[in-house]
Amino acid sequence: METILTPGLILSLIFVVIGILIIAKGLVIVRQSEVMVIERLGSFNRVLESGVNIIIPFIERPRAITMIRYVKLGDEYHATSSEETRIDRRETVMDFPGQPVVTTDNVTVKINGALYYQIIDPRRAVYEVANMSQAVEVLAKTTLRSVVGKMELDKLFESRAEVNSAIQAEMEEAASKWGVKLTRVEVQDINMPEEVEEAMRLQMAAERKRRATVTEAEGEKSAAIAMAQGQRESSILNAEGDKQSAILRAQGEQESIKLVLSAIGETEENKRTVVGYLLGQSYIKVLPNMAKDGERVFVPYESSALLGSMGMFREMAGTPEDAAREALKRDGLRGGMVASSGAAG
């Protein structure tokens, strides 16, 4: 059976095809973390969130946003621009090329930075600024020059975190008007002229040498102090020992003199005799040490006279010890005679 194509059938087929096309064009699937800004007849209508959405073809259409991205090929950055109808709401990184910046001490450095941002309000990102990504990039570059231009070169290397925070704080107000949130700013590389880098290297070497010299001097100072303290304590201990030794010797001599005098009698003549004997012994002890210093020995007149008197003392009365023994004998005989007389009575 042949199908007859009547005008009504043809018109029906046309409407079916148009309906399929309308459904195909009007059915929009938005992926997670993406949104679409929809315009109806050229004016903003709504924002499509993730999921299945339906729009009216030829009447409603998504508004595209211009995005600029940099691709690094070797040491060069190449910018690529694209019109995107699907706006990514995830955090995005913008790694822009290095920018020449002059510090307060008139040193030109090239700073390469990275900017992390996130689109919070897609409507503002589309309608409040003509080219959102370019605006953020230019704002980051100018803010970087402004912040770094207030610092010296040495301070710049020490305060990267402060530079990042200052750039982010100054950019937040302007970026918020465009529906963009700046999460963080990072200063990656700081390139200096060769002569400045060489000067800093020499300065660093000199500083390390100075620190080494100071450390060595401090070590020698501590060692000298410790040695001096040790010598001081040793001297004190030696002096204390000498003092105790001298006291003990003096006490011994005192006891010896008392014993001798008690044995021979404590008359003035006996005292002088004992003292002369003791001084003579001291001279005799010193003479061997005096003979070690040279071939000739000069003996004081008093010492020779004293030694002569010691000889005479020995010839006449013997040593004080002998005198003591003789006195003890006499006392013993005297005691025996007294005892015998008592018995006779």
CSV table of N, CA and C in Angstrom, one decimal, residues 166-300:
chain,number,residue,atom,x,y,z
A,166,ALA,N,49.5,41.8,51.2
A,166,ALA,CA,49.2,43.2,50.9
A,166,ALA,C,48.5,43.2,49.5
A,167,ILE,N,49.0,42.5,48.6
A,167,ILE,CA,48.4,42.4,47.2
A,167,ILE,C,47.0,41.9,47.3
A,168,GLN,N,46.7,40.9,48.0
A,168,GLN,CA,45.4,40.3,48.1
A,168,GLN,C,44.4,41.3,48.8
A,169,ALA,N,44.9,42.0,49.8
A,169,ALA,CA,44.0,43.0,50.5
A,169,ALA,C,43.7,44.1,49.6
A,170,GLU,N,44.6,44.6,48.8
A,170,GLU,CA,44.3,45.8,47.9
A,170,GLU,C,43.4,45.4,46.7
A,171,MET,N,43.5,44.1,46.3
A,171,MET,CA,42.7,43.7,45.2
A,171,MET,C,41.3,43.2,45.5
A,172,GLU,N,41.0,42.9,46.8
A,172,GLU,CA,39.7,42.3,47.1
A,172,GLU,C,38.6,43.3,46.9
A,173,GLU,N,38.7,44.5,47.2
A,173,GLU,CA,37.6,45.5,47.0
A,173,GLU,C,37.2,45.6,45.6
A,174,ALA,N,38.2,45.8,44.7
A,174,ALA,CA,37.9,46.0,43.3
A,174,ALA,C,37.4,44.7,42.7
A,175,ALA,N,37.9,43.5,43.1
A,175,ALA,CA,37.5,42.3,42.5
A,175,ALA,C,36.1,41.9,42.9
A,176,SER,N,35.7,42.3,44.2
A,176,SER,CA,34.4,41.9,44.6
A,176,SER,C,33.3,42.6,43.8
A,177,LYS,N,33.6,43.7,43.2
A,177,LYS,CA,32.6,44.4,42.3
A,177,LYS,C,32.3,43.6,41.1
A,178,TRP,N,33.3,42.7,40.7
A,178,TRP,CA,33.1,41.9,39.5
A,178,TRP,C,32.6,40.5,39.8
A,179,GLY,N,32.2,40.3,41.1
A,179,GLY,CA,31.8,39.0,41.4
A,179,GLY,C,32.9,37.9,41.5
A,180,VAL,N,34.1,38.4,41.8
A,180,VAL,CA,35.3,37.5,41.8
A,180,VAL,C,35.8,37.6,43.3
A,181,LYS,N,36.2,36.4,43.8
A,181,LYS,CA,36.8,36.3,45.1
A,181,LYS,C,38.3,35.8,44.9
A,182,LEU,N,39.2,36.6,45.4
A,182,LEU,CA,40.6,36.3,45.4
A,182,LEU,C,41.0,35.4,46.6
A,183,THR,N,41.4,34.2,46.3
A,183,THR,CA,41.7,33.3,47.4
A,183,THR,C,43.1,33.5,47.9
A,184,ARG,N,44.1,33.7,47.0
A,184,ARG,CA,45.4,34.0,47.4
A,184,ARG,C,46.3,34.4,46.3
A,185,VAL,N,47.4,35.1,46.6
A,185,VAL,CA,48.3,35.6,45.6
A,185,VAL,C,49.7,35.1,46.0
A,186,GLU,N,50.4,34.6,45.1
A,186,GLU,CA,51.8,34.0,45.3
A,186,GLU,C,52.8,34.7,44.4
A,187,VAL,N,53.9,35.2,45.1
A,187,VAL,CA,55.1,35.6,44.3
A,187,VAL,C,56.0,34.4,44.1
A,188,GLN,N,56.1,34.0,42.9
A,188,GLN,CA,56.9,32.8,42.6
A,188,GLN,C,58.4,33.0,42.5
A,189,ASP,N,58.8,33.8,41.5
A,189,ASP,CA,60.2,34.0,41.2
A,189,ASP,C,60.5,35.5,41.3
A,190,ILE,N,61.7,35.8,41.7
A,190,ILE,CA,62.2,37.2,41.7
A,190,ILE,C,63.6,37.1,41.0
A,191,ASN,N,63.6,37.7,39.9
A,191,ASN,CA,64.9,37.7,39.1
A,191,ASN,C,65.5,39.0,39.1
A,192,MET,N,66.8,39.1,39.5
A,192,MET,CA,67.6,40.3,39.6
A,192,MET,C,68.6,40.4,38.5
A,193,PRO,N,69.1,41.6,38.3
A,193,PRO,CA,70.2,41.8,37.3
A,193,PRO,C,71.5,41.1,37.9
A,194,GLU,N,72.3,40.7,36.9
A,194,GLU,CA,73.5,39.9,37.3
A,194,GLU,C,74.4,40.6,38.3
A,195,GLU,N,74.6,41.9,38.0
A,195,GLU,CA,75.5,42.7,38.9
A,195,GLU,C,75.0,42.8,40.3
A,196,VAL,N,73.7,42.9,40.4
A,196,VAL,CA,73.0,43.0,41.8
A,196,VAL,C,73.1,41.6,42.5
A,197,GLU,N,72.9,40.6,41.7
A,197,GLU,CA,73.0,39.2,42.3
A,197,GLU,C,74.5,39.0,42.8
A,198,GLU,N,75.5,39.4,42.0
A,198,GLU,CA,76.9,39.2,42.4
A,198,GLU,C,77.2,40.0,43.6
A,199,ALA,N,76.7,41.2,43.7
A,199,ALA,CA,76.9,42.0,44.9
A,199,ALA,C,76.3,41.4,46.1
A,200,MET,N,75.1,40.9,46.0
A,200,MET,CA,74.5,40.2,47.1
A,200,MET,C,75.2,39.0,47.5
A,201,ARG,N,75.8,38.3,46.6
A,201,ARG,CA,76.6,37.1,46.9
A,201,ARG,C,77.8,37.4,47.7
A,202,LEU,N,78.5,38.5,47.2
A,202,LEU,CA,79.7,38.9,48.0
A,202,LEU,C,79.3,39.4,49.4
A,203,GLN,N,78.2,40.1,49.5
A,203,GLN,CA,77.7,40.6,50.8
A,203,GLN,C,77.4,39.4,51.7
A,204,MET,N,76.8,38.4,51.2
A,204,MET,CA,76.4,37.2,52.0
A,204,MET,C,77.7,36.5,52.4
A,205,ALA,N,78.7,36.4,51.5
A,205,ALA,CA,80.0,35.8,51.9
A,205,ALA,C,80.7,36.5,53.0
A,206,ALA,N,80.7,37.9,52.9
A,206,ALA,CA,81.3,38.7,53.9
A,206,ALA,C,80.6,38.6,55.2
A,207,GLU,N,79.3,38.5,55.2
A,207,GLU,CA,78.5,38.4,56.4
A,207,GLU,C,78.8,37.1,57.1
A,208,ARG,N,78.9,36.0,56.3
A,208,ARG,CA,79.2,34.7,56.9
A,208,ARG,C,80.6,34.7,57.5
A,209,LYS,N,81.5,35.3,56.8
A,209,LYS,CA,82.9,35.4,57.4
A,209,LYS,C,82.9,36.2,58.7
A,210,ARG,N,82.1,37.3,58.7
A,210,ARG,CA,82.1,38.1,59.9
A,210,ARG,C,81.5,37.2,61.1
A,211,ARG,N,80.4,36.5,60.8
A,211,ARG,CA,79.8,35.7,61.8
A,211,ARG,C,80.8,34.6,62.3
A,212,ALA,N,81.5,34.0,61.4
A,212,ALA,CA,82.5,33.0,61.8
A,212,ALA,C,83.6,33.6,62.7
A,213,THR,N,84.0,34.8,62.3
A,213,THR,CA,85.1,35.5,63.1
A,213,THR,C,84.5,35.8,64.5
A,214,VAL,N,83.3,36.3,64.6
A,214,VAL,CA,82.7,36.6,65.9
A,214,VAL,C,82.5,35.4,66.7
A,215,THR,N,82.1,34.3,66.1
A,215,THR,CA,81.9,33.0,66.8
A,215,THR,C,83.2,32.5,67.3
A,216,GLU,N,84.3,32.6,66.5
A,216,GLU,CA,85.6,32.1,67.0
A,216,GLU,C,86.1,33.0,68.1
A,217,ALA,N,85.9,34.3,68.0
A,217,ALA,CA,86.3,35.2,69.1
A,217,ALA,C,85.6,34.9,70.4
A,218,GLU,N,84.3,34.7,70.3
A,218,GLU,CA,83.5,34.4,71.5
A,218,GLU,C,84.0,33.1,72.1
A,219,GLY,N,84.3,32.1,71.2
A,219,GLY,CA,84.8,30.8,71.8
A,219,GLY,C,86.2,31.0,72.5
A,220,GLU,N,87.1,31.8,71.9
A,220,GLU,CA,88.4,32.1,72.6
A,220,GLU,C,88.1,32.8,73.9
A,221,LYS,N,87.2,33.8,73.8
A,221,LYS,CA,86.9,34.5,75.1
A,221,LYS,C,86.4,33.6,76.2
A,222,SER,N,85.5,32.7,75.8
A,222,SER,CA,84.9,31.8,76.8
A,222,SER,C,86.0,30.8,77.3
A,223,ALA,N,86.9,30.4,76.4
A,223,ALA,CA,88.0,29.5,76.8
A,223,ALA,C,89.0,30.2,77.8
A,224,ALA,N,89.3,31.5,77.4
A,224,ALA,CA,90.2,32.3,78.3
A,224,ALA,C,89.6,32.5,79.7
A,225,ILE,N,88.3,32.8,79.7
A,225,ILE,CA,87.6,33.0,81.0
A,225,ILE,C,87.6,31.7,81.8
A,226,ALA,N,87.3,30.6,81.1
A,226,ALA,CA,87.3,29.3,81.9
A,226,ALA,C,88.7,29.0,82.4
A,227,MET,N,89.8,29.3,81.6
A,227,MET,CA,91.1,29.0,82.0
A,227,MET,C,91.5,29.9,83.2
A,228,ALA,N,91.1,31.2,83.1
A,228,ALA,CA,91.4,32.1,84.2
A,228,ALA,C,90.7,31.7,85.5
A,229,GLN,N,89.5,31.3,85.3
A,229,GLN,CA,88.8,30.8,86.5
A,229,GLN,C,89.4,29.6,87.1
A,230,GLY,N,89.9,28.7,86.2
A,230,GLY,CA,90.5,27.5,86.7
A,230,GLY,C,91.8,27.8,87.4
A,231,GLN,N,92.6,28.7,86.8
A,231,GLN,CA,93.9,29.1,87.5
A,231,GLN,C,93.6,29.8,88.8
A,232,ARG,N,92.6,30.6,88.8
A,232,ARG,CA,92.2,31.3,90.1
A,232,ARG,C,91.9,30.3,91.2
A,233,GLU,N,91.0,29.4,90.8
A,233,GLU,CA,90.6,28.4,91.8
A,233,GLU,C,91.8,27.5,92.2
A,234,SER,N,92.7,27.2,91.3
A,234,SER,CA,93.8,26.4,91.6
A,234,SER,C,94.8,27.2,92.5
A,235,SER,N,95.0,28.5,92.2
A,235,SER,CA,95.8,29.3,93.1
A,235,SER,C,95.2,29.4,94.5
A,236,ILE,N,93.9,29.6,94.6
A,236,ILE,CA,93.3,29.6,95.9
A,236,ILE,C,93.5,28.3,96.7
A,237,LEU,N,93.3,27.2,96.0
A,237,LEU,CA,93.4,25.9,96.7
A,237,LEU,C,94.9,25.7,97.1
A,238,ASN,N,95.9,26.1,96.2
A,238,ASN,CA,97.3,26.0,96.6
A,238,ASN,C,97.6,26.9,97.8
A,239,ALA,N,97.1,28.1,97.7
A,239,ALA,CA,97.3,29.0,98.9
A,239,ALA,C,96.7,28.5,100.2
A,240,GLU,N,95.5,27.9,100.0
A,240,GLU,CA,94.9,27.3,101.2
A,240,GLU,C,95.8,26.1,101.7
A,241,GLY,N,96.3,25.3,100.8
A,241,GLY,CA,97.1,24.2,101.2
A,241,GLY,C,98.4,24.7,101.9
A,242,ASP,N,99.1,25.7,101.2
A,242,ASP,CA,100.3,26.3,101.8
A,242,ASP,C,100.0,26.8,103.2
A,243,LYS,N,98.9,27.5,103.3
A,243,LYS,CA,98.5,28.1,104.6
A,243,LYS,C,98.4,27.0,105.7
A,244,GLN,N,97.6,26.0,105.4
A,244,GLN,CA,97.4,24.9,106.3
A,244,GLN,C,98.7,24.2,106.6
A,245,SER,N,99.6,24.0,105.6
A,245,SER,CA,100.9,23.4,105.8
A,245,SER,C,101.7,24.2,106.7
A,246,ALA,N,101.8,25.6,106.5
A,246,ALA,CA,102.6,26.5,107.3
A,246,ALA,C,102.1,26.5,108.7
A,247,ILE,N,100.8,26.4,108.9
A,247,ILE,CA,100.2,26.4,110.2
A,247,ILE,C,100.6,25.1,111.0
A,248,LEU,N,100.5,24.0,110.3
A,248,LEU,CA,100.8,22.7,110.9
A,248,LEU,C,102.3,22.7,111.2
A,249,ARG,N,103.2,23.2,110.3
A,249,ARG,CA,104.6,23.2,110.6
A,249,ARG,C,104.9,24.1,111.8
A,250,ALA,N,104.3,25.3,111.8
A,250,ALA,CA,104.5,26.2,113.0
A,250,ALA,C,104.0,25.5,114.3
A,251,GLN,N,102.9,24.9,114.2
A,251,GLN,CA,102.4,24.2,115.4
A,251,GLN,C,103.3,23.1,115.9
A,252,GLY,N,103.9,22.4,114.9
A,252,GLY,CA,104.8,21.3,115.2
A,252,GLY,C,106.1,21.9,115.9
A,253,GLU,N,106.6,23.0,115.3
A,253,GLU,CA,107.8,23.6,115.8
A,253,GLU,C,107.5,24.1,117.2
A,254,GLN,N,106.3,24.7,117.4
A,254,GLN,CA,106.0,25.2,118.7
A,254,GLN,C,106.0,24.1,119.7
A,255,GLU,N,105.4,23.0,119.4
A,255,GLU,CA,105.3,21.9,120.3
A,255,GLU,C,106.7,21.4,120.6
A,256,SER,N,107.6,21.4,119.6
A,256,SER,CA,108.9,20.9,119.7
A,256,SER,C,109.7,21.8,120.7
A,257,ILE,N,109.6,23.1,120.5
A,257,ILE,CA,110.2,24.1,121.3
A,257,ILE,C,109.8,24.0,122.8
A,258,LYS,N,108.4,23.8,122.9
A,258,LYS,CA,107.9,23.6,124.3
A,258,LYS,C,108.4,22.4,125.0
A,259,LEU,N,108.6,21.3,124.2
A,259,LEU,CA,109.1,20.1,124.8
A,259,LEU,C,110.5,20.2,125.2
A,260,VAL,N,111.3,20.9,124.4
A,260,VAL,CA,112.8,21.1,124.7
A,260,VAL,C,112.9,22.0,125.9
A,261,LEU,N,112.2,23.1,125.9
A,261,LEU,CA,112.3,24.0,127.0
A,261,LEU,C,111.8,23.4,128.3
A,262,SER,N,110.8,22.7,128.2
A,262,SER,CA,110.3,22.0,129.4
A,262,SER,C,111.3,21.0,129.9
A,263,ALA,N,112.2,20.5,129.0
A,263,ALA,CA,113.2,19.5,129.4
A,263,ALA,C,114.4,20.2,130.0
A,264,ILE,N,114.9,21.3,129.4
A,264,ILE,CA,116.1,21.9,129.8
A,264,ILE,C,115.9,23.1,130.7
A,265,GLY,N,114.7,23.6,130.8
A,265,GLY,CA,114.4,24.7,131.6
A,265,GLY,C,114.1,25.9,130.8
A,266,GLU,N,113.1,26.7,131.2
A,266,GLU,CA,112.7,27.9,130.4
A,266,GLU,C,113.4,29.1,130.9
A,267,THR,N,114.7,29.2,130.8
A,267,THR,CA,115.4,30.4,131.1
A,267,THR,C,115.7,31.1,129.8
A,268,GLU,N,116.0,32.4,129.9
A,268,GLU,CA,116.2,33.2,128.7
A,268,GLU,C,117.4,32.7,127.9
A,269,GLU,N,118.5,32.2,128.6
A,269,GLU,CA,119.6,31.7,127.8
A,269,GLU,C,119.2,30.4,127.1
A,270,ASN,N,118.5,29.6,127.7
A,270,ASN,CA,118.0,28.3,127.0
A,270,ASN,C,117.1,28.7,125.8
A,271,LYS,N,116.3,29.6,126.0
A,271,LYS,CA,115.4,30.0,124.9
A,271,LYS,C,116.2,30.5,123.7
A,272,ARG,N,117.2,31.4,123.9
A,272,ARG,CA,118.0,31.8,122.8
A,272,ARG,C,118.8,30.7,122.2
A,273,THR,N,119.2,29.7,123.0
A,273,THR,CA,120.0,28.6,122.5
A,273,THR,C,119.1,27.8,121.5
A,274,VAL,N,117.9,27.5,122.0
A,274,VAL,CA,117.0,26.7,121.2
A,274,VAL,C,116.6,27.4,119.9
A,275,VAL,N,116.3,28.7,120.0
A,275,VAL,CA,116.0,29.4,118.7
A,275,VAL,C,117.1,29.4,117.8
A,276,GLY,N,118.4,29.6,118.3
A,276,GLY,CA,119.5,29.6,117.4
A,276,GLY,C,119.7,28.3,116.8
A,277,TYR,N,119.4,27.2,117.5
A,277,TYR,CA,119.6,25.9,116.9
A,277,TYR,C,118.5,25.7,115.8
A,278,LEU,N,117.3,26.1,116.0
A,278,LEU,CA,116.3,25.9,115.0
A,278,LEU,C,116.6,26.7,113.7
A,279,LEU,N,117.1,27.9,113.9
A,279,LEU,CA,117.5,28.8,112.7
A,279,LEU,C,118.6,28.1,112.0
A,280,GLY,N,119.6,27.6,112.7
A,280,GLY,CA,120.7,26.9,112.1
A,280,GLY,C,120.2,25.7,111.2
A,281,GLN,N,119.2,24.9,111.7
A,281,GLN,CA,118.7,23.8,110.9
A,281,GLN,C,118.1,24.3,109.7
A,282,SER,N,117.4,25.5,109.7
A,282,SER,CA,116.7,26.0,108.5
A,282,SER,C,117.8,26.4,107.5
A,283,TYR,N,118.9,27.0,107.9
A,283,TYR,CA,120.0,27.4,107.0
A,283,TYR,C,120.6,26.1,106.4
A,284,ILE,N,120.8,25.1,107.2
A,284,ILE,CA,121.3,23.8,106.6
A,284,ILE,C,120.4,23.2,105.6
A,285,LYS,N,119.1,23.3,105.7
A,285,LYS,CA,118.2,22.8,104.7
A,285,LYS,C,118.2,23.6,103.4
A,286,VAL,N,118.5,24.9,103.6
A,286,VAL,CA,118.5,25.8,102.4
A,286,VAL,C,119.7,25.7,101.6
A,287,LEU,N,120.9,25.4,102.2
A,287,LEU,CA,122.2,25.4,101.6
A,287,LEU,C,122.2,24.5,100.3
A,288,PRO,N,121.7,23.2,100.3
A,288,PRO,CA,121.8,22.4,99.1
A,288,PRO,C,121.1,23.1,97.9
A,289,ASN,N,120.0,23.7,98.1
A,289,ASN,CA,119.3,24.4,97.0
A,289,ASN,C,120.0,25.6,96.5
A,290,MET,N,120.7,26.3,97.4
A,290,MET,CA,121.5,27.4,97.0
A,290,MET,C,122.7,27.0,96.2
A,291,ALA,N,123.3,25.8,96.4
A,291,ALA,CA,124.4,25.3,95.7
A,291,ALA,C,124.0,24.9,94.3
A,292,LYS,N,122.8,24.6,94.0
A,292,LYS,CA,122.3,24.2,92.7
A,292,LYS,C,122.4,25.4,91.7
A,293,ASP,N,122.3,26.6,92.1
A,293,ASP,CA,122.1,27.7,91.2
A,293,ASP,C,123.4,28.2,90.6
A,294,GLY,N,124.6,27.8,91.1
A,294,GLY,CA,125.8,28.2,90.5
A,294,GLY,C,127.0,27.5,91.1
A,295,GLU,N,128.2,27.8,90.7
A,295,GLU,CA,129.4,27.2,91.2
A,295,GLU,C,129.8,27.8,92.5
A,296,ARG,N,129.5,29.1,92.7
A,296,ARG,CA,129.9,29.8,94.0
A,296,ARG,C,128.7,30.1,94.8
A,297,VAL,N,128.8,29.9,96.1
A,297,VAL,CA,127.7,30.2,97.0
A,297,VAL,C,128.2,31.2,98.0
A,298,PHE,N,127.4,32.3,98.1
A,298,PHE,CA,127.7,33.4,99.1
A,298,PHE,C,126.8,33.2,100.3
A,299,VAL,N,127.4,32.9,101.4
A,299,VAL,CA,126.6,32.7,102.7
A,299,VAL,C,126.6,34.0,103.5
A,300,PRO,N,125.5,34.5,104.0
A,300,PRO,CA,125.5,35.7,104.8
A,300,PRO,C,126.3,35.5,106.1
